[in-house]
């Protein structure tokens, strides 16, 4: 489906968003959203039905603005709370967890590179319920950092042109954050208003997992952008920061949620539907000693991954409590990388092991349990975990600091 300016107007949300006051309120809102989202998550996946109502609940509940700084009227909750919010939501529906993930990354970028006036406008809009979508990555380039999109000055404004993909959140957004190179080859971040002329959003995401994220194409043909909404994103590289670690923390939280859901569904299926293997000589599949042992192992690995996730979030909170320097930024990145390794591995293992433990009946389409593996396999491809091992090993063995970008 293609959306253009005639389909998506530039008006603000119809209903105002709540502004949460603290971490406890954020966690409660996440639990309430998860309870609602869980009900039809499997059906949405089967039918590729986008979670519009659930995204609206996410926004109206105030969850979209929980990382807005207190100086601008936001609650500025801890990274520990942010990680838990995304883990809880993703255990119910990981697509719903992924859609707003880029908004949180953009907020971190704005804190680093936007002017105070830009922050005031954009942070206020998020508090009011505006959503930020992603239009950064491109297909057909040398690597994920290479851009073909261009932004040029046109009198009192700019115009941006290009084609983007993996544009998670763009279809649901009021601001589409577009990365493009200016005339000097510097990366700029343009906040394009929903419904701007020349902006087209194509819902052509066909991935076999995370089916309902609408992570498809954004097309821009000389789209006008107000000059005050173009951020000097290139300045991010000038100072030590934890933007990449903060972004990766949420990715790890999503994977932890996928793993939890897979294990919970495996346990429920074994208890309620699976037949015991004949050689086990037990009346219930849940009494099979090998099944018991494997469930125990999965639970231990999940708890280990969750512990590292909490530790990584705590390190991010500690580092950001004071001035961030090269050493502390590296410390945060390594802590998150360690968590990302375990959450990746347990998500893949749990979603695969589910079928071995639950049996052949669990593969029937009516149960749609394969969605856990599909979601885990697709989401964990955002960045290769093999490079996390390398970063952790180089840090501990040689004291080598990791590269600074959004994937570490």
Coordinates of C-alpha atoms in Angstrom, one line a residue, residues 186-391:
X186 CA 27.8 16.1 5.9
X187 CA 25.0 14.0 7.3
X188 CA 21.9 16.0 8.3
X189 CA 18.7 14.8 10.0
X190 CA 15.6 16.3 8.5
X191 CA 12.3 16.1 10.4
X192 CA 9.7 15.9 7.6
X193 CA 6.1 16.6 8.6
X194 CA 3.6 13.9 7.9
X195 CA 1.7 14.7 4.7
X196 CA 4.4 16.9 3.2
X197 CA 4.2 17.2 -0.6
X198 CA 6.5 14.7 -2.3
X199 CA 6.6 12.3 0.6
X200 CA 5.3 8.8 -0.1
X201 CA 5.3 5.9 2.4
X202 CA 5.0 2.4 0.9
X203 CA 3.9 -0.5 3.1
X204 CA 5.9 -3.1 1.2
X205 CA 7.6 -4.8 4.1
X206 CA 7.5 -8.5 3.2
X207 CA 9.9 -10.0 5.9
X208 CA 8.7 -13.3 7.2
X209 CA 9.1 -12.0 10.8
X210 CA 8.2 -8.8 12.6
X211 CA 5.5 -8.8 9.9
X212 CA 3.4 -5.9 11.3
X213 CA 6.1 -3.2 11.7
X214 CA 5.5 -1.7 8.3
X215 CA 9.3 -1.4 7.9
X216 CA 9.1 -0.7 4.2
X217 CA 9.9 2.1 1.8
X218 CA 9.9 5.9 2.1
X219 CA 10.2 7.9 -1.1
X220 CA 11.1 11.6 -1.1
X221 CA 10.9 13.8 -4.1
X222 CA 12.2 17.3 -3.3
X223 CA 10.2 17.3 -0.1
X224 CA 10.2 20.7 1.6
X225 CA 11.6 20.9 5.2
X226 CA 11.6 23.9 7.4
X227 CA 15.2 25.0 8.0
X228 CA 14.7 24.9 11.8
X229 CA 13.8 21.3 11.5
X230 CA 17.1 20.2 10.0
X231 CA 19.5 18.9 12.6
X232 CA 23.3 18.8 12.3
X233 CA 23.4 15.1 12.9
X234 CA 27.1 14.9 11.8
X235 CA 28.0 16.6 15.2
X236 CA 27.3 13.3 16.9
X237 CA 30.8 12.0 16.0
X238 CA 32.5 15.1 17.6
X239 CA 31.8 14.1 21.2
X240 CA 31.8 10.9 23.2
X241 CA 28.2 9.7 23.7
X242 CA 26.1 6.7 24.5
X243 CA 23.5 7.0 21.7
X244 CA 24.5 3.7 20.1
X245 CA 24.4 1.9 23.5
X246 CA 21.0 3.3 24.3
X247 CA 19.6 2.2 20.9
X248 CA 21.1 -1.3 21.3
X249 CA 19.7 -1.6 24.8
X250 CA 16.2 -1.4 23.4
X251 CA 17.0 -4.0 20.7
X252 CA 18.2 -6.4 23.4
X253 CA 15.1 -5.8 25.4
X254 CA 12.9 -6.7 22.4
X255 CA 14.8 -9.9 21.9
X256 CA 14.5 -10.7 25.6
X257 CA 10.7 -10.3 25.3
X258 CA 10.6 -12.6 22.3
X259 CA 12.5 -15.3 24.3
X260 CA 10.2 -14.9 27.3
X261 CA 7.1 -15.4 25.1
X262 CA 8.5 -18.4 23.3
X263 CA 9.4 -20.1 26.6
X264 CA 6.0 -19.3 28.1
X265 CA 4.2 -20.8 25.1
X266 CA 6.4 -23.9 25.2
X267 CA 5.5 -24.5 28.8
X268 CA 1.8 -23.9 28.2
X269 CA 1.7 -26.2 25.2
X270 CA 3.6 -29.0 26.9
X271 CA 1.4 -28.8 30.0
X272 CA -1.9 -28.6 28.1
X273 CA -1.5 -30.2 24.6
X274 CA 1.6 -32.3 24.2
X275 CA 1.6 -36.1 24.5
X276 CA 4.5 -37.8 26.4
X277 CA 7.0 -39.8 24.4
X278 CA 6.4 -43.5 24.8
X279 CA 9.8 -44.3 26.2
X280 CA 9.5 -41.7 29.0
X281 CA 6.8 -44.0 30.5
X282 CA 5.0 -41.1 32.1
X283 CA 1.4 -40.0 31.9
X284 CA 2.1 -36.3 31.1
X285 CA 4.6 -34.7 28.7
X286 CA 5.4 -32.3 31.5
X287 CA 6.8 -35.2 33.5
X288 CA 9.3 -36.2 30.9
X289 CA 12.7 -35.8 32.6
X290 CA 14.4 -34.6 29.4
X291 CA 11.7 -32.0 28.7
X292 CA 12.0 -30.9 32.3
X293 CA 15.7 -30.5 32.0
X294 CA 15.5 -28.5 28.8
X295 CA 12.9 -26.1 30.2
X296 CA 15.1 -25.6 33.2
X297 CA 18.1 -24.8 30.9
X298 CA 16.0 -22.3 28.9
X299 CA 14.8 -20.6 32.0
X300 CA 18.3 -20.3 33.3
X301 CA 19.6 -18.8 30.0
X302 CA 16.7 -16.4 29.9
X303 CA 17.3 -15.3 33.5
X304 CA 21.0 -14.8 32.7
X305 CA 20.1 -12.7 29.6
X306 CA 17.7 -10.6 31.6
X307 CA 20.3 -10.1 34.4
X308 CA 22.8 -8.7 31.8
X309 CA 20.1 -6.6 30.3
X310 CA 19.4 -5.0 33.7
X311 CA 23.1 -4.6 34.4
X312 CA 23.6 -2.9 31.0
X313 CA 20.8 -0.5 31.7
X314 CA 22.3 0.3 35.1
X315 CA 25.6 1.0 33.5
X316 CA 24.0 3.4 31.1
X317 CA 22.3 5.2 33.9
X318 CA 25.6 5.5 35.8
X319 CA 27.5 6.7 32.8
X320 CA 24.9 9.3 31.8
X321 CA 24.7 10.6 35.4
X322 CA 27.9 12.5 34.8
X323 CA 30.0 13.8 31.9
X324 CA 30.4 11.1 29.3
X325 CA 34.0 10.6 28.1
X326 CA 35.6 8.1 25.8
X327 CA 36.2 5.6 28.6
X328 CA 32.7 5.7 30.1
X329 CA 31.0 5.6 26.6
X330 CA 33.0 2.5 25.8
X331 CA 32.1 0.9 29.1
X332 CA 28.4 1.4 28.4
X333 CA 28.7 0.0 24.9
X334 CA 30.5 -3.1 26.1
X335 CA 27.9 -3.7 28.8
X336 CA 25.1 -3.5 26.3
X337 CA 27.0 -5.7 23.8
X338 CA 27.3 -8.4 26.4
X339 CA 23.5 -8.3 27.0
X340 CA 22.8 -8.3 23.3
X341 CA 24.8 -11.5 22.8
X342 CA 22.7 -13.4 25.4
X343 CA 19.3 -12.0 24.4
X344 CA 20.0 -12.8 20.8
X345 CA 21.0 -16.3 21.6
X346 CA 18.2 -17.1 24.0
X347 CA 15.6 -15.7 21.6
X348 CA 16.7 -17.9 18.8
X349 CA 17.3 -21.0 20.9
X350 CA 14.0 -20.7 22.8
X351 CA 11.9 -20.1 19.7
X352 CA 13.5 -23.2 18.0
X353 CA 13.5 -25.5 21.1
X354 CA 9.8 -24.8 21.5
X355 CA 8.9 -27.3 18.7
X356 CA 11.2 -30.0 19.9
X357 CA 9.7 -29.9 23.4
X358 CA 6.1 -29.3 22.4
X359 CA 6.1 -31.9 19.5
X360 CA 4.8 -32.0 16.0
X361 CA 1.3 -30.7 16.9
X362 CA 2.9 -27.4 17.8
X363 CA 3.8 -26.8 14.1
X364 CA 0.1 -26.6 13.1
X365 CA -0.8 -23.2 11.6
X366 CA -3.7 -22.8 14.0
X367 CA -1.3 -22.2 16.8
X368 CA 1.0 -19.9 14.9
X369 CA 3.9 -20.7 17.3
X370 CA 6.4 -20.3 14.5
X371 CA 5.9 -16.5 14.8
X372 CA 8.3 -16.6 17.8
X373 CA 11.2 -18.0 15.7
X374 CA 10.3 -15.8 12.7
X375 CA 10.3 -12.7 14.9
X376 CA 13.6 -13.7 16.6
X377 CA 15.3 -14.6 13.4
X378 CA 14.4 -11.3 11.7
X379 CA 14.8 -8.9 14.6
X380 CA 18.2 -10.3 15.6
X381 CA 19.5 -9.6 12.1
X382 CA 19.6 -5.9 12.8
X383 CA 23.3 -6.2 13.6
X384 CA 25.6 -9.3 13.6
X385 CA 26.1 -10.7 17.0
X386 CA 29.5 -12.1 16.0
X387 CA 30.8 -8.6 16.1
X388 CA 29.6 -8.2 19.7
X389 CA 31.8 -11.1 20.7
X390 CA 34.7 -9.4 18.9
X391 CA 34.0 -6.1 20.7

